[in-house]
Amino acid sequence: MVLAQKEIMALRKKLFESSNFNGKIMYTFSRYFSSNKMDLRKLKPMIQKRIQERAKDYPVPGMIPVAQEVLNSRRLLMQGVSTLLKVLPVMACKFCPEVYIGEKGHVIQTCCGFKRRGKNRVHEWITGGLNDVLAPVEAFHLKHMFQDVIKHHQRFDFERVPAVVELCWQAGANDGNQYSNWSPESDCCSVDGAESLSPDELVMIASGTLKAWEVLRNGVEKLLMVYPAKVCKHCSEVHVGPSGHKARLCGIFKYESWQGTHFWRKANVDDLVPPKIVWRRRPQDPQVLLNEGRGFYGHAPAVVELCTQAGAIAPKKYHCLMKLQGVATL
């Protein structure tokens, strides 16, 4: 019995010594890799110098033709959609962003009501316009990409321009003398006498508009691989630049402790060029889309649906979303 107790005590002593040895190793290991506190004031000149040197690499010469192509495609897209809206009816909900391409709106209960006070309501339709098909996304216009971050009190000192236009300008599509030529009215243009266009001419305009839509989105996707852009996680605010601005404009958290500060993440194509998905009526569907058949109906981006109704052929990548060969409502 006494021998067993001695063996237990010896075993405990060995475990205690080994634990102290491991502790010394961990302590020396942490001390070896520890570092003193960094003085950010000493690092500030170095950081500013790196930012200035990085700005010399922009704009990238190889991306200037892409940016110019995006601007031209955007101009053709705006002109084509404005022309088609004079021929084809577009309906927009009075209380939510829902859009429908057709003479009569559907009765699918997806409306959230005025100020999102309701849920699953029938839409109240009014005549739609260009901004209902092509959702406007604006951003602050910067003099150069790596300028100082915009403060909240400086939000009125910077002009608001379309985010795609700002991205193309930063990519070198236009020089500084052409910035002042842009105006919101310059985007709203259409072909004169659109009501008297022949069916063949209408198909040609629709096909060109759909092609401009695809070129625009593909070009923006290429530009976003080279040029940074940010979007708020909680709202649709977009900032074209390496870091977001500090203007407290986020309406969701306007009354919270952070007072409308945006929470930025990396932007993608859908943030700068929203597809605006809409319900679409197929030949096998009823004249007015019913709420009971919402699981059978197809969808499409508003621009694609508008162009296909004018006679254009939709690209194959939209066929699955459009449910072209889907069954009718039971």
PDB file of N, CA and C in Angstrom, residues 81 90-93 96-101 126-137 274-278 301-303:
ATOM      1  N   VAL A  81     -34.347  51.412 -74.942  1.00  0.00           N
ATOM      2  CA  VAL A  81     -35.444  51.210 -73.985  1.00  0.00           C
ATOM      3  C   VAL A  81     -36.438  52.362 -74.059  1.00  0.00           C
ATOM      4  N   VAL A  90     -45.679  49.375 -70.051  1.00  0.00           N
ATOM      5  CA  VAL A  90     -44.972  48.917 -68.855  1.00  0.00           C
ATOM      6  C   VAL A  90     -45.733  49.427 -67.644  1.00  0.00           C
ATOM      7  N   MET A  91     -46.019  48.523 -66.710  1.00  0.00           N
ATOM      8  CA  MET A  91     -46.740  48.870 -65.495  1.00  0.00           C
ATOM      9  C   MET A  91     -45.797  48.771 -64.299  1.00  0.00           C
ATOM     10  N   ALA A  92     -45.960  49.689 -63.369  1.00  0.00           N
ATOM     11  CA  ALA A  92     -45.153  49.710 -62.145  1.00  0.00           C
ATOM     12  C   ALA A  92     -46.079  49.820 -60.944  1.00  0.00           C
ATOM     13  N   CYS A  93     -45.700  49.145 -59.856  1.00  0.00           N
ATOM     14  CA  CYS A  93     -46.511  49.209 -58.641  1.00  0.00           C
ATOM     15  C   CYS A  93     -46.341  50.573 -57.978  1.00  0.00           C
ATOM     16  N   CYS A  96     -44.338  49.614 -54.330  1.00  0.00           N
ATOM     17  CA  CYS A  96     -43.135  48.785 -54.240  1.00  0.00           C
ATOM     18  C   CYS A  96     -42.427  48.789 -55.588  1.00  0.00           C
ATOM     19  N   PRO A  97     -41.221  48.245 -55.688  1.00  0.00           N
ATOM     20  CA  PRO A  97     -40.461  48.302 -56.945  1.00  0.00           C
ATOM     21  C   PRO A  97     -40.918  47.313 -58.011  1.00  0.00           C
ATOM     22  N   GLU A  98     -42.008  46.604 -57.807  1.00  0.00           N
ATOM     23  CA  GLU A  98     -42.454  45.593 -58.774  1.00  0.00           C
ATOM     24  C   GLU A  98     -42.797  46.232 -60.116  1.00  0.00           C
ATOM     25  N   VAL A  99     -42.386  45.558 -61.205  1.00  0.00           N
ATOM     26  CA  VAL A  99     -42.622  46.020 -62.574  1.00  0.00           C
ATOM     27  C   VAL A  99     -43.193  44.863 -63.371  1.00  0.00           C
ATOM     28  N   TYR A 100     -44.076  45.189 -64.313  1.00  0.00           N
ATOM     29  CA  TYR A 100     -44.646  44.172 -65.200  1.00  0.00           C
ATOM     30  C   TYR A 100     -44.691  44.726 -66.615  1.00  0.00           C
ATOM     31  N   ILE A 101     -44.222  43.939 -67.575  1.00  0.00           N
ATOM     32  CA  ILE A 101     -44.225  44.337 -68.982  1.00  0.00           C
ATOM     33  C   ILE A 101     -45.508  43.812 -69.607  1.00  0.00           C
ATOM     34  N   ILE A 126     -49.586  51.452 -61.854  1.00  0.00           N
ATOM     35  CA  ILE A 126     -49.596  52.732 -62.549  1.00  0.00           C
ATOM     36  C   ILE A 126     -48.676  52.598 -63.766  1.00  0.00           C
ATOM     37  N   THR A 127     -48.685  53.585 -64.635  1.00  0.00           N
ATOM     38  CA  THR A 127     -47.847  53.544 -65.831  1.00  0.00           C
ATOM     39  C   THR A 127     -46.377  53.692 -65.449  1.00  0.00           C
ATOM     40  N   GLY A 128     -45.556  52.781 -65.961  1.00  0.00           N
ATOM     41  CA  GLY A 128     -44.135  52.793 -65.654  1.00  0.00           C
ATOM     42  C   GLY A 128     -43.334  53.618 -66.640  1.00  0.00           C
ATOM     43  N   GLY A 129     -42.069  53.822 -66.315  1.00  0.00           N
ATOM     44  CA  GLY A 129     -41.188  54.622 -67.155  1.00  0.00           C
ATOM     45  C   GLY A 129     -39.808  54.010 -67.269  1.00  0.00           C
ATOM     46  N   LEU A 130     -38.869  54.822 -67.713  1.00  0.00           N
ATOM     47  CA  LEU A 130     -37.509  54.344 -67.960  1.00  0.00           C
ATOM     48  C   LEU A 130     -36.832  53.885 -66.676  1.00  0.00           C
ATOM     49  N   ASN A 131     -36.999  54.622 -65.588  1.00  0.00           N
ATOM     50  CA  ASN A 131     -36.349  54.260 -64.327  1.00  0.00           C
ATOM     51  C   ASN A 131     -36.929  52.998 -63.707  1.00  0.00           C
ATOM     52  N   ASP A 132     -38.116  52.587 -64.139  1.00  0.00           N
ATOM     53  CA  ASP A 132     -38.688  51.341 -63.641  1.00  0.00           C
ATOM     54  C   ASP A 132     -38.062  50.133 -64.324  1.00  0.00           C
ATOM     55  N   VAL A 133     -37.647  50.297 -65.567  1.00  0.00           N
ATOM     56  CA  VAL A 133     -37.002  49.203 -66.303  1.00  0.00           C
ATOM     57  C   VAL A 133     -35.507  49.177 -66.012  1.00  0.00           C
ATOM     58  N   LEU A 134     -34.875  50.336 -66.054  1.00  0.00           N
ATOM     59  CA  LEU A 134     -33.450  50.468 -65.749  1.00  0.00           C
ATOM     60  C   LEU A 134     -33.317  51.233 -64.435  1.00  0.00           C
ATOM     61  N   ALA A 135     -33.176  50.499 -63.350  1.00  0.00           N
ATOM     62  CA  ALA A 135     -33.112  51.133 -62.029  1.00  0.00           C
ATOM     63  C   ALA A 135     -31.876  52.021 -61.937  1.00  0.00           C
ATOM     64  N   PRO A 136     -32.041  53.309 -61.601  1.00  0.00           N
ATOM     65  CA  PRO A 136     -30.881  54.206 -61.509  1.00  0.00           C
ATOM     66  C   PRO A 136     -30.051  53.918 -60.261  1.00  0.00           C
ATOM     67  N   VAL A 137     -28.751  53.818 -60.445  1.00  0.00           N
ATOM     68  CA  VAL A 137     -27.800  53.622 -59.348  1.00  0.00           C
ATOM     69  C   VAL A 137     -26.757  54.722 -59.459  1.00  0.00           C
ATOM     70  N   PRO A 274     -28.572  46.708 -61.941  1.00  0.00           N
ATOM     71  CA  PRO A 274     -29.579  45.779 -61.417  1.00  0.00           C
ATOM     72  C   PRO A 274     -30.388  45.150 -62.545  1.00  0.00           C
ATOM     73  N   PRO A 275     -30.572  43.824 -62.526  1.00  0.00           N
ATOM     74  CA  PRO A 275     -31.327  43.175 -63.607  1.00  0.00           C
ATOM     75  C   PRO A 275     -32.826  43.417 -63.545  1.00  0.00           C
ATOM     76  N   LYS A 276     -33.365  43.755 -62.366  1.00  0.00           N
ATOM     77  CA  LYS A 276     -34.796  44.046 -62.184  1.00  0.00           C
ATOM     78  C   LYS A 276     -35.651  42.888 -62.725  1.00  0.00           C
ATOM     79  N   ILE A 277     -35.640  41.768 -62.006  1.00  0.00           N
ATOM     80  CA  ILE A 277     -36.356  40.566 -62.424  1.00  0.00           C
ATOM     81  C   ILE A 277     -37.863  40.798 -62.341  1.00  0.00           C
ATOM     82  N   VAL A 278     -38.588  40.398 -63.402  1.00  0.00           N
ATOM     83  CA  VAL A 278     -40.040  40.584 -63.472  1.00  0.00           C
ATOM     84  C   VAL A 278     -40.695  39.251 -63.835  1.00  0.00           C
ATOM     85  N   PRO A 301     -35.168  39.334 -66.649  1.00  0.00           N
ATOM     86  CA  PRO A 301     -34.847  40.751 -66.423  1.00  0.00           C
ATOM     87  C   PRO A 301     -35.768  41.648 -67.232  1.00  0.00           C
ATOM     88  N   ALA A 302     -36.098  42.801 -66.675  1.00  0.00           N
ATOM     89  CA  ALA A 302     -37.073  43.686 -67.319  1.00  0.00           C
ATOM     90  C   ALA A 302     -36.644  44.062 -68.732  1.00  0.00           C
ATOM     91  N   VAL A 303     -35.363  44.324 -68.946  1.00  0.00           N
ATOM     92  CA  VAL A 303     -34.887  44.686 -70.286  1.00  0.00           C
ATOM     93  C   VAL A 303     -35.050  43.518 -71.242  1.00  0.00           C
TER      94      VAL A 303
END
